[in-house]
Amino acid sequence: MLADKKHLSRAIAGALVALSITALVLSLVRVEDVPLPPTVKYGMVFDAGSSHTSLFVYQWDADKENSTGVVSQTLACDVQGQGISSYASDPPRAGDSLRECLEQGLEAVPAAEQRNVPAYLGATAGMRLLREQNSSAADQVLAEVTKTMREYPVAFKGAQILTGEEEAAYGWITTNYLLDSFTKYSPRAHAWLRPEAANLLGALDLGGASTQISFVPAGPGLKRNGSSRLTLYGFSYSIYTHSYLCYGQNEVLRRLAKQLIEESPSSSRVAHPCYPEGYHETISLASFRASPCTERPALPDAEVTLEGRGDARGCLAALRKLFNFSACGQSRDCTFDGVYQPPVRGQFIAFSAFYYNFKFLNLTEGQPLAAARDTIQRFCSRSWGDLSASYPQENPARLPKYCASANYILTLLLDAYKFNESSWKSISFQMKAGSADVGWTLGYMLNLTNLLPAEAPAWAKGQAPALWAAAVAFIVLTLALGLAALLLSWL
Ligand SMILES: *[C@@H]1O[C@H](CO)[C@@H](O)[C@H](O)[C@H]1NC(C)=O
Ligand SMILES: *[C@@H]1O[C@H](CO)[C@@H](O)[C@H](O)[C@H]1NC(C)=O
Ligand SMILES: *[C@@H]1O[C@H](CO)[C@@H](O)[C@H](O)[C@H]1NC(C)=O
């Protein structure tokens, strides 16, 4: 009987231990960890650029909406045709151009969610230029795209023209959000940790009509023009941003053509050092009036034929003349035209046209500067016959322009921004980060939908009580177990 009693008490003790461990484990599982069906939310942003418009649809899990890096890209849709500013003389067509992508965007969202989808349209340098030229035409274009977007069952939040500085800052936010570099939640410290400033990436964006640079400069509290202060997840950042209107690649190519034509007045054939030998293009001088970047001084009504020379050195020299470097005097903290810029610092992502041009030239694999220069020079010396035979798939309107664009990129990065042989290595030419395209749209949506809290998220602060509860449960269970064991040993 005594042996049986002992067996029984051991069995009871064993059962109690198992029960306590199970209870302990269960007490450690926080309510939030119990998987509930996730509520997916969506957002839509049209990027209305100078040469084309794209629609991006993003999605995120509503339960995690204040953490970093949880928004992903569901859809990217390219609007057919030109940018919305090209419809200045027929604004309703700007609205109509968006329909196909709006329909695709809606298909990407469950029907029950559509009415909750915040939808934005942000226009950039093409519309900034149109507004400068004819503000009532710009207003009409915005009114038409607004009218179209309101016809669809989404929560339309507005169509507006971003300033260059906003465009630059949102590109910087997108980049660092996608790379999860803003802040990390440390479960061990139960706190949001400040990232090393040096781990934040700078952003280099090259559009059709403007180009943007943004980065965190060295030195405390930069208090000059061009600095923006952002507070995200409880930390404050001082970033330098600048946007250069008329320095996007299309405007630069037009300004270059105009400069070459002005240098040989009254000639109907003008040598173009950046176009390939054997290529020629006839342009109407009246076309320069279409943009404030080239409208003055006005050229006579005439046609001029630009003849390619395939001269890389001459191309670089001609491009440099589009920048006023002497306006900086002796100042090192200056790019051109007297624009202040602190020394570049840290890693950079160069996206949009920086990427497309370098991708075509196979220069996105981290090649050193000397190799990039060499590749560009060799490409520029190839004849039009050779190029069109070698790249039959390439858009024939784009193919003759890579030499000019690539040399422009070199001039901008090296002469203006002052990257050098060694800091060149810290520029990564890429289009995507994670699964999303790098651009200003995601940062814009995150900001306008309050997905980027200034304060550290509340749910993180809520973890401490959960751990306290677990500790209390543990102590209570240990005491209970001890008592039970004591009780059994008396039996
Ligand atoms: C996210 O943060 C906002 C503002 O700080 C707050 O109103 C919202 O409830 C938070 N959402 C979640 C899921 O924690
Ligand atoms: C500006 O645009 C409006 C609307 O398209 C047009 O009627 C007007 O003639 C334009 N004005 C100028 C100065 O071009
Ligand atoms: C890039 O590399 C691919 C594959 O190696 C090659 O076919 C193509 O011609 C290269 N492009 C240029 C512009 O050199």
Coordinates of C-alpha atoms and ligand atoms in Angstrom, one line a residue:
M1 CA 0.0 0.0 0.0
L2 CA 2.9 2.3 0.9
A3 CA 4.5 1.7 -2.5
D4 CA 1.2 2.4 -4.2
K5 CA 0.8 5.7 -2.3
K6 CA 4.3 6.7 -3.4
H7 CA 3.5 5.9 -7.0
L8 CA 0.3 7.9 -6.8
S9 CA 2.0 10.9 -5.2
R10 CA 4.7 10.8 -7.9
A11 CA 2.1 10.7 -10.6
I12 CA 0.2 13.6 -9.2
A13 CA 3.4 15.6 -8.8
G14 CA 4.4 14.8 -12.4
A15 CA 1.0 15.9 -13.7
L16 CA 1.2 19.1 -11.7
V17 CA 4.7 19.9 -13.1
A18 CA 3.4 19.3 -16.7
L19 CA 0.3 21.4 -16.0
S20 CA 2.5 24.2 -14.5
I21 CA 4.8 24.2 -17.5
T22 CA 1.9 24.3 -19.9
A23 CA 0.3 27.2 -17.9
L24 CA 3.7 29.0 -17.8
V25 CA 4.2 28.7 -21.6
L26 CA 0.6 29.8 -22.2
S27 CA 1.1 32.8 -20.0
L28 CA 4.1 33.9 -22.0
V29 CA 2.1 33.9 -25.3
R30 CA 0.8 37.4 -25.6
V31 CA -2.7 38.0 -26.9
E32 CA -1.2 39.8 -29.9
D33 CA 0.6 36.6 -31.0
V34 CA -2.5 34.6 -31.4
P35 CA -2.9 34.6 -35.2
L36 CA -6.1 36.4 -36.1
P37 CA -7.1 36.7 -39.8
P38 CA -5.0 39.7 -40.9
T39 CA -6.8 42.8 -42.0
V40 CA -5.0 43.9 -45.1
K41 CA -5.2 47.6 -46.0
Y42 CA -4.4 49.2 -49.3
G43 CA -3.3 52.6 -50.7
M44 CA -2.9 54.0 -54.2
V45 CA -0.6 56.7 -55.5
F46 CA -0.2 58.0 -59.0
D47 CA 3.2 59.3 -59.8
A48 CA 2.5 61.9 -62.5
G49 CA 6.0 62.7 -63.8
S50 CA 7.0 64.9 -66.7
S51 CA 7.3 62.2 -69.3
H52 CA 4.9 59.5 -68.0
T53 CA 2.6 58.5 -65.2
S54 CA 2.6 55.3 -63.1
L55 CA 0.2 54.0 -60.5
F56 CA 1.4 52.1 -57.5
V57 CA -0.8 50.1 -55.2
Y58 CA 0.5 49.2 -51.8
Q59 CA -0.8 46.9 -49.1
W60 CA 0.0 46.4 -45.4
D61 CA -1.3 44.4 -42.5
A62 CA -3.5 46.8 -40.4
D63 CA -2.3 45.1 -37.1
K64 CA 1.3 46.1 -37.8
E65 CA 0.7 49.4 -39.4
N66 CA 3.0 51.3 -37.2
S67 CA 6.1 49.1 -37.5
T68 CA 8.7 49.7 -40.1
G69 CA 9.1 47.9 -43.4
V70 CA 5.7 46.2 -43.5
V71 CA 4.2 48.0 -46.5
S72 CA 4.6 46.1 -49.7
Q73 CA 3.9 46.9 -53.4
T74 CA 1.0 45.1 -54.9
L75 CA 0.9 46.6 -58.3
A76 CA 2.8 49.0 -60.6
C77 CA 0.9 50.1 -63.7
D78 CA 2.3 52.3 -66.4
V79 CA -0.1 54.8 -67.9
Q80 CA -0.1 54.8 -71.7
G81 CA 1.1 58.0 -73.4
Q82 CA 2.8 61.1 -72.1
G83 CA 2.9 62.8 -68.7
I84 CA -0.3 64.7 -67.6
S85 CA 1.4 68.1 -68.3
S86 CA 1.4 67.2 -72.0
Y87 CA -2.4 67.5 -72.1
A88 CA -2.3 71.2 -71.2
S89 CA -4.2 72.1 -74.3
D90 CA -6.8 69.3 -73.8
P91 CA -7.1 68.7 -70.1
P92 CA -9.9 66.1 -70.1
R93 CA -7.5 63.7 -71.8
A94 CA -5.2 63.9 -68.8
G95 CA -8.0 62.5 -66.7
D96 CA -8.9 59.8 -69.3
S97 CA -5.3 58.7 -69.5
L98 CA -5.6 57.4 -65.9
R99 CA -8.6 55.1 -66.4
E100 CA -6.9 51.9 -67.5
C101 CA -4.5 51.9 -64.5
L102 CA -7.3 52.9 -62.1
E103 CA -9.3 49.8 -63.3
Q104 CA -6.2 47.6 -62.9
G105 CA -5.6 49.1 -59.4
L106 CA -9.2 48.3 -58.4
E107 CA -8.8 44.7 -59.5
A108 CA -5.9 44.4 -57.1
V109 CA -8.1 45.2 -54.1
P110 CA -10.9 43.1 -52.7
A111 CA -14.3 44.7 -53.6
A112 CA -15.2 45.1 -49.9
E113 CA -12.0 47.1 -49.3
Q114 CA -12.1 49.4 -52.3
R115 CA -14.0 52.3 -50.7
N116 CA -11.5 52.5 -47.9
V117 CA -8.4 52.8 -50.2
P118 CA -6.8 56.2 -49.9
A119 CA -6.0 57.3 -53.4
Y120 CA -3.6 60.1 -54.2
L121 CA -2.1 61.8 -57.3
G122 CA 1.2 63.6 -56.9
A123 CA 2.6 65.5 -59.8
T124 CA 6.3 66.5 -60.1
A125 CA 8.5 68.7 -62.2
G126 CA 6.5 68.5 -65.5
M127 CA 3.6 70.1 -63.7
R128 CA 5.8 72.5 -61.8
L129 CA 7.0 73.7 -65.2
L130 CA 3.5 73.9 -66.7
R131 CA 2.4 75.9 -63.6
E132 CA 5.3 78.3 -64.1
Q133 CA 4.3 78.8 -67.7
N134 CA 0.5 78.8 -67.5
S135 CA -1.0 78.3 -64.0
S136 CA -4.6 78.1 -65.2
A137 CA -3.7 75.3 -67.6
A138 CA -2.0 73.5 -64.7
D139 CA -5.1 74.0 -62.5
Q140 CA -7.3 72.6 -65.3
V141 CA -5.2 69.5 -65.7
L142 CA -5.3 68.9 -61.9
A143 CA -9.1 69.5 -61.9
E144 CA -9.5 66.9 -64.7
V145 CA -7.5 64.2 -63.0
T146 CA -9.4 64.9 -59.8
K147 CA -12.7 64.5 -61.6
T148 CA -11.7 61.2 -63.1
M149 CA -10.4 59.7 -59.8
R150 CA -13.6 60.7 -58.0
E151 CA -15.6 58.5 -60.5
Y152 CA -14.0 55.4 -59.0
P153 CA -15.0 53.7 -55.8
V154 CA -11.9 54.7 -53.8
A155 CA -11.3 57.2 -51.0
F156 CA -9.8 60.0 -53.2
K157 CA -7.5 62.2 -51.0
G158 CA -6.3 64.7 -53.5
A159 CA -4.2 65.6 -56.6
Q160 CA -1.4 68.0 -56.0
I161 CA 1.9 69.2 -57.3
L162 CA 4.8 68.3 -54.9
T163 CA 7.5 70.8 -54.3
G164 CA 11.0 69.7 -55.3
E165 CA 12.0 69.4 -51.7
E166 CA 9.0 67.3 -50.8
E167 CA 9.8 65.0 -53.8
A168 CA 13.4 64.7 -52.5
A169 CA 12.4 64.0 -48.9
Y170 CA 9.8 61.4 -49.8
G171 CA 12.4 59.6 -51.9
W172 CA 14.7 59.5 -48.9
I173 CA 11.9 58.2 -46.7
T174 CA 10.9 55.5 -49.2
T175 CA 14.5 54.3 -49.5
N176 CA 15.1 54.1 -45.8
Y177 CA 11.7 52.6 -45.0
L178 CA 12.1 49.8 -47.6
L179 CA 15.6 49.0 -46.3
D180 CA 14.3 49.1 -42.7
S181 CA 16.9 51.5 -41.7
F182 CA 14.9 54.0 -39.6
T183 CA 14.6 52.2 -36.4
K184 CA 14.7 48.7 -35.1
Y185 CA 12.6 47.4 -32.3
S186 CA 14.8 45.5 -29.9
P187 CA 12.7 42.8 -28.0
R188 CA 15.5 42.4 -25.5
A189 CA 15.6 46.1 -24.6
H190 CA 11.9 46.5 -25.1
A191 CA 12.7 49.7 -26.9
W192 CA 13.0 51.3 -30.3
L193 CA 16.7 51.7 -31.1
R194 CA 18.1 54.7 -32.9
P195 CA 19.8 53.6 -36.1
E196 CA 23.4 54.7 -36.7
A197 CA 23.2 57.9 -38.8
A198 CA 25.8 56.4 -41.0
N199 CA 23.4 53.5 -41.9
L200 CA 20.8 55.7 -43.4
L201 CA 21.0 55.8 -47.1
G202 CA 21.0 58.9 -49.3
A203 CA 18.7 59.1 -52.3
L204 CA 19.6 60.2 -55.8
D205 CA 16.6 60.6 -58.2
L206 CA 16.8 61.6 -61.8
G207 CA 13.5 62.4 -63.5
G208 CA 12.7 63.8 -66.9
A209 CA 12.5 67.4 -65.8
S210 CA 14.2 67.6 -62.4
T211 CA 16.7 65.7 -60.3
Q212 CA 16.8 65.3 -56.5
I213 CA 19.5 64.6 -53.9
S214 CA 18.9 63.9 -50.2
F215 CA 21.1 62.6 -47.4
V216 CA 22.0 63.0 -43.8
P217 CA 25.1 65.2 -43.7
A218 CA 27.9 65.0 -41.1
G219 CA 28.0 67.3 -38.2
P220 CA 25.3 68.2 -35.7
G221 CA 22.3 70.3 -36.3
L222 CA 22.7 71.5 -39.9
K223 CA 20.9 74.8 -39.8
R224 CA 21.1 76.1 -43.4
N225 CA 19.0 76.2 -46.5
G226 CA 18.1 72.8 -47.7
S227 CA 17.9 71.1 -44.3
S228 CA 14.6 69.4 -43.3
R229 CA 13.8 68.0 -39.9
L230 CA 11.8 64.9 -39.7
T231 CA 10.6 63.1 -36.6
L232 CA 9.9 59.4 -37.1
Y233 CA 9.4 56.7 -34.5
G234 CA 10.4 59.1 -31.8
F235 CA 13.7 60.1 -33.4
S236 CA 14.6 63.3 -35.2
Y237 CA 16.6 63.4 -38.4
S238 CA 18.2 66.4 -40.1
I239 CA 18.4 65.7 -43.8
Y240 CA 19.7 67.8 -46.6
T241 CA 17.6 67.9 -49.7
H242 CA 17.7 69.7 -53.0
S243 CA 15.8 69.5 -56.2
Y244 CA 17.1 71.0 -59.4
L245 CA 14.4 72.1 -61.9
C246 CA 15.4 71.8 -65.6
Y247 CA 18.2 69.3 -64.7
G248 CA 16.1 66.2 -65.4
Q249 CA 17.4 64.2 -68.3
N250 CA 14.9 65.2 -71.0
E251 CA 15.2 68.9 -70.1
V252 CA 19.0 68.6 -70.1
L253 CA 19.1 67.1 -73.5
R254 CA 16.9 69.8 -74.9
R255 CA 19.0 72.5 -73.2
L256 CA 22.1 70.9 -74.7
A257 CA 20.6 70.9 -78.2
K258 CA 19.6 74.5 -77.8
Q259 CA 23.1 75.5 -76.6
L260 CA 24.7 73.7 -79.6
I261 CA 22.3 75.5 -82.0
E262 CA 23.0 78.9 -80.4
E263 CA 26.7 78.3 -80.8
S264 CA 26.4 78.0 -84.5
P265 CA 23.8 80.6 -85.4
S266 CA 22.2 80.7 -88.8
S267 CA 23.3 77.2 -89.6
S268 CA 20.8 74.6 -90.5
R269 CA 23.2 71.7 -89.7
V270 CA 24.7 71.5 -86.3
A271 CA 27.2 69.0 -85.0
H272 CA 26.1 67.1 -81.8
P273 CA 29.0 65.5 -80.0
C274 CA 26.8 63.1 -77.9
Y275 CA 24.8 61.6 -80.7
P276 CA 26.4 58.7 -82.5
E277 CA 28.2 59.2 -85.8
G278 CA 25.7 58.5 -88.7
Y279 CA 22.7 59.6 -86.7
H280 CA 20.8 62.8 -87.4
E281 CA 17.7 64.4 -86.1
T282 CA 15.7 67.4 -87.4
I283 CA 14.1 69.6 -84.8
S284 CA 11.8 72.6 -85.0
L285 CA 13.2 75.5 -83.0
A286 CA 9.6 76.4 -82.0
S287 CA 9.6 73.3 -79.8
F288 CA 12.0 75.0 -77.4
R289 CA 9.1 77.3 -76.4
A290 CA 7.2 74.4 -74.9
S291 CA 9.3 74.5 -71.7
P292 CA 10.4 77.3 -69.4
C293 CA 13.8 75.6 -69.3
T294 CA 14.5 76.4 -73.0
E295 CA 12.0 79.2 -73.9
R296 CA 14.4 82.1 -73.4
P297 CA 16.0 83.5 -75.4
A298 CA 13.5 82.7 -78.1
L299 CA 14.9 81.2 -81.3
P300 CA 13.5 82.0 -84.7
D301 CA 11.0 79.7 -86.4
A302 CA 13.2 77.3 -88.3
E303 CA 14.3 73.7 -88.5
V304 CA 17.8 72.5 -87.7
T305 CA 19.4 69.1 -88.2
L306 CA 21.6 67.8 -85.4
E307 CA 24.3 65.5 -86.7
G308 CA 26.0 63.0 -84.4
R309 CA 29.7 63.1 -83.9
G310 CA 30.2 60.3 -81.4
D311 CA 32.7 62.3 -79.4
A312 CA 32.6 61.5 -75.7
R313 CA 35.1 64.1 -74.7
G314 CA 33.3 66.8 -76.6
C315 CA 30.0 65.6 -75.1
L316 CA 31.2 65.9 -71.6
A317 CA 32.6 69.4 -72.3
A318 CA 29.3 70.6 -73.8
L319 CA 27.3 69.2 -70.9
R320 CA 29.5 71.0 -68.4
K321 CA 28.6 74.3 -70.0
L322 CA 25.0 73.7 -68.8
F323 CA 26.1 74.2 -65.2
N324 CA 27.4 77.4 -63.8
F325 CA 30.2 76.0 -61.7
S326 CA 32.0 79.4 -61.3
A327 CA 28.9 80.7 -59.4
C328 CA 30.3 78.7 -56.4
G329 CA 33.5 80.7 -56.3
Q330 CA 36.0 79.1 -53.8
S331 CA 33.3 77.4 -51.8
R332 CA 33.6 73.6 -51.5
D333 CA 30.1 73.3 -50.0
C334 CA 28.5 74.3 -53.3
T335 CA 27.3 72.3 -56.3
F336 CA 26.7 74.9 -59.1
D337 CA 24.6 78.0 -59.7
G338 CA 25.6 78.9 -56.1
V339 CA 23.5 76.1 -54.5
Y340 CA 24.7 75.1 -51.1
Q341 CA 25.4 71.4 -50.4
P342 CA 27.3 69.8 -47.5
P343 CA 29.8 67.1 -48.5
V344 CA 28.1 63.8 -49.5
R345 CA 28.2 61.2 -46.9
G346 CA 27.4 57.5 -46.5
Q347 CA 25.8 55.0 -48.9
F348 CA 23.5 56.2 -51.7
I349 CA 20.8 54.6 -53.8
A350 CA 20.6 56.1 -57.3
F351 CA 17.2 55.2 -58.9
S352 CA 14.8 56.1 -61.7
A353 CA 16.8 57.4 -64.7
F354 CA 20.1 57.0 -63.0
Y355 CA 19.3 53.3 -62.9
Y356 CA 17.7 52.9 -66.3
N357 CA 20.7 54.5 -68.2
F358 CA 23.3 52.6 -66.2
K359 CA 21.3 49.4 -66.5
F360 CA 21.3 49.7 -70.3
L361 CA 25.1 50.2 -70.2
N362 CA 25.6 47.3 -67.8
L363 CA 27.0 49.6 -65.2
T364 CA 24.8 48.6 -62.2
E365 CA 27.1 45.9 -60.8
G366 CA 29.2 48.2 -58.7
Q367 CA 31.9 48.9 -61.3
P368 CA 34.6 51.3 -60.2
L369 CA 34.5 54.8 -61.6
A370 CA 37.4 54.2 -64.1
A371 CA 35.5 51.2 -65.6
A372 CA 32.3 53.3 -65.9
R373 CA 34.1 56.1 -67.7
D374 CA 35.7 53.6 -70.0
T375 CA 32.4 51.9 -70.9
I376 CA 30.6 55.2 -71.5
Q377 CA 33.5 56.4 -73.7
R378 CA 33.5 53.2 -75.8
F379 CA 29.7 53.3 -76.1
C380 CA 29.8 56.9 -77.3
S381 CA 32.3 56.1 -80.1
R382 CA 30.0 53.4 -81.6
S383 CA 28.3 54.4 -84.9
W384 CA 24.6 54.6 -85.3
G385 CA 24.7 51.7 -87.8
D386 CA 26.5 49.5 -85.2
L387 CA 24.2 50.5 -82.4
S388 CA 20.9 50.0 -84.3
A389 CA 22.1 46.6 -85.5
S390 CA 23.3 45.6 -82.1
Y391 CA 20.2 46.7 -80.1
P392 CA 17.2 46.0 -82.4
Q393 CA 15.0 45.6 -79.3
E394 CA 15.8 49.0 -78.0
N395 CA 13.4 52.0 -78.5
P396 CA 15.1 53.8 -81.5
A397 CA 14.1 57.2 -79.9
R398 CA 16.1 56.3 -76.8
L399 CA 19.1 54.5 -78.3
P400 CA 20.9 57.6 -79.6
K401 CA 20.6 59.3 -76.2
Y402 CA 22.4 57.0 -73.8
C403 CA 25.8 58.6 -74.5
A404 CA 24.5 62.0 -73.5
S405 CA 22.5 60.8 -70.5
A406 CA 25.4 58.7 -69.2
N407 CA 27.8 61.6 -69.5
Y408 CA 25.3 63.9 -67.9
I409 CA 25.1 61.5 -65.0
L410 CA 28.9 61.6 -64.6
T411 CA 28.9 65.4 -64.7
L412 CA 26.1 65.7 -62.1
L413 CA 27.5 63.1 -59.7
L414 CA 31.2 64.1 -60.0
D415 CA 31.4 67.7 -60.9
A416 CA 28.3 69.0 -59.2
Y417 CA 27.7 66.7 -56.2
K418 CA 31.4 66.0 -55.8
F419 CA 31.5 62.3 -55.5
N420 CA 35.0 61.0 -56.2
E421 CA 36.8 57.8 -57.0
S422 CA 36.3 56.5 -53.5
S423 CA 32.8 57.8 -52.7
W424 CA 31.6 56.5 -56.1
K425 CA 31.8 53.0 -54.6
S426 CA 29.1 53.9 -52.1
I427 CA 26.5 54.6 -54.9
S428 CA 24.3 51.7 -55.7
F429 CA 22.4 52.0 -58.9
Q430 CA 19.1 50.1 -58.3
M431 CA 15.4 50.3 -59.2
K432 CA 14.0 48.3 -56.3
A433 CA 14.6 47.8 -52.6
G434 CA 13.0 44.7 -51.3
S435 CA 10.0 44.1 -53.5
A436 CA 9.0 47.7 -54.1
D437 CA 10.2 50.3 -56.6
V438 CA 12.3 53.1 -55.1
G439 CA 10.7 56.5 -55.7
W440 CA 8.9 59.2 -53.8
T441 CA 5.4 57.6 -53.9
L442 CA 5.7 55.2 -51.0
G443 CA 7.1 57.8 -48.6
Y444 CA 4.4 60.2 -49.7
M445 CA 1.6 57.7 -48.9
L446 CA 3.2 56.6 -45.6
N447 CA 3.3 60.2 -44.5
L448 CA -0.2 61.2 -45.7
T449 CA -1.8 58.1 -44.2
N450 CA 0.0 58.6 -40.9
L451 CA 1.8 55.3 -41.3
L452 CA 4.9 56.9 -40.1
P453 CA 4.3 57.9 -36.5
A454 CA 6.4 60.6 -35.0
E455 CA 6.2 58.7 -31.7
A456 CA 7.4 55.2 -31.1
P457 CA 4.4 53.0 -31.7
A458 CA 2.0 52.4 -28.8
W459 CA 2.0 48.6 -29.2
A460 CA 5.7 48.4 -28.4
K461 CA 5.1 50.2 -25.1
G462 CA 2.3 47.6 -24.4
Q463 CA 4.9 44.8 -24.2
A464 CA 6.2 45.6 -20.8
P465 CA 2.9 44.8 -18.9
A466 CA 2.6 41.5 -20.8
L467 CA 6.1 40.5 -19.5
W468 CA 5.2 41.5 -16.0
A469 CA 2.1 39.4 -16.2
A470 CA 4.2 36.4 -17.3
A471 CA 6.7 36.9 -14.4
V472 CA 3.9 37.1 -11.8
A473 CA 2.3 34.0 -13.3
F474 CA 5.6 32.2 -13.1
I475 CA 6.1 33.1 -9.4
V476 CA 2.6 32.1 -8.5
L477 CA 2.9 28.7 -10.3
T478 CA 6.3 28.0 -8.8
L479 CA 4.8 28.6 -5.3
A480 CA 1.8 26.4 -6.1
L481 CA 4.1 23.7 -7.4
G482 CA 6.2 23.8 -4.2
L483 CA 3.1 23.6 -2.0
A484 CA 1.8 20.7 -4.0
A485 CA 5.1 18.8 -3.7
L486 CA 5.1 19.5 0.1
L487 CA 1.5 18.3 0.4
L488 CA 2.3 15.1 -1.5
S489 CA 5.4 14.3 0.6
W490 CA 3.2 14.4 3.7
L491 CA 0.7 11.9 2.3
Ligands
LIG1 C1 -0.6 53.7 -35.1 O1 -0.3 55.0 -34.6 C2 -1.4 55.9 -34.7 C3 -0.8 57.3 -34.3 O2 0.2 57.2 -33.4 C4 -2.5 55.4 -33.7 O3 -3.6 56.3 -33.8 C5 -2.9 54.1 -34.2 O4 -3.9 53.5 -33.3 C6 -1.7 53.1 -34.2 N1 -2.2 51.8 -34.8 C7 -1.8 50.7 -34.3 C8 -2.3 49.4 -35.0 O5 -1.1 50.6 -33.3
LIG2 C1 -3.1 79.0 -70.6 O1 -3.9 77.8 -70.7 C2 -5.3 78.1 -70.9 C3 -6.1 76.8 -70.8 O2 -5.5 75.8 -71.5 C4 -5.4 78.7 -72.3 O3 -6.8 79.0 -72.6 C5 -4.6 80.0 -72.4 O4 -4.6 80.5 -73.7 C6 -3.2 79.7 -71.9 N1 -2.5 81.0 -71.8 C7 -1.3 81.2 -72.3 C8 -0.7 82.6 -72.0 O5 -0.7 80.4 -73.0
LIG3 C1 25.2 44.4 -71.5 O1 25.5 43.0 -71.3 C2 24.7 42.1 -72.1 C3 25.0 40.7 -71.6 O2 26.3 40.5 -71.2 C4 25.1 42.3 -73.6 O3 24.4 41.5 -74.4 C5 24.8 43.8 -73.9 O4 25.3 44.1 -75.2 C6 25.5 44.8 -73.0 N1 25.0 46.1 -73.2 C7 25.9 47.1 -73.5 C8 25.2 48.4 -73.7 O5 27.1 47.0 -73.5

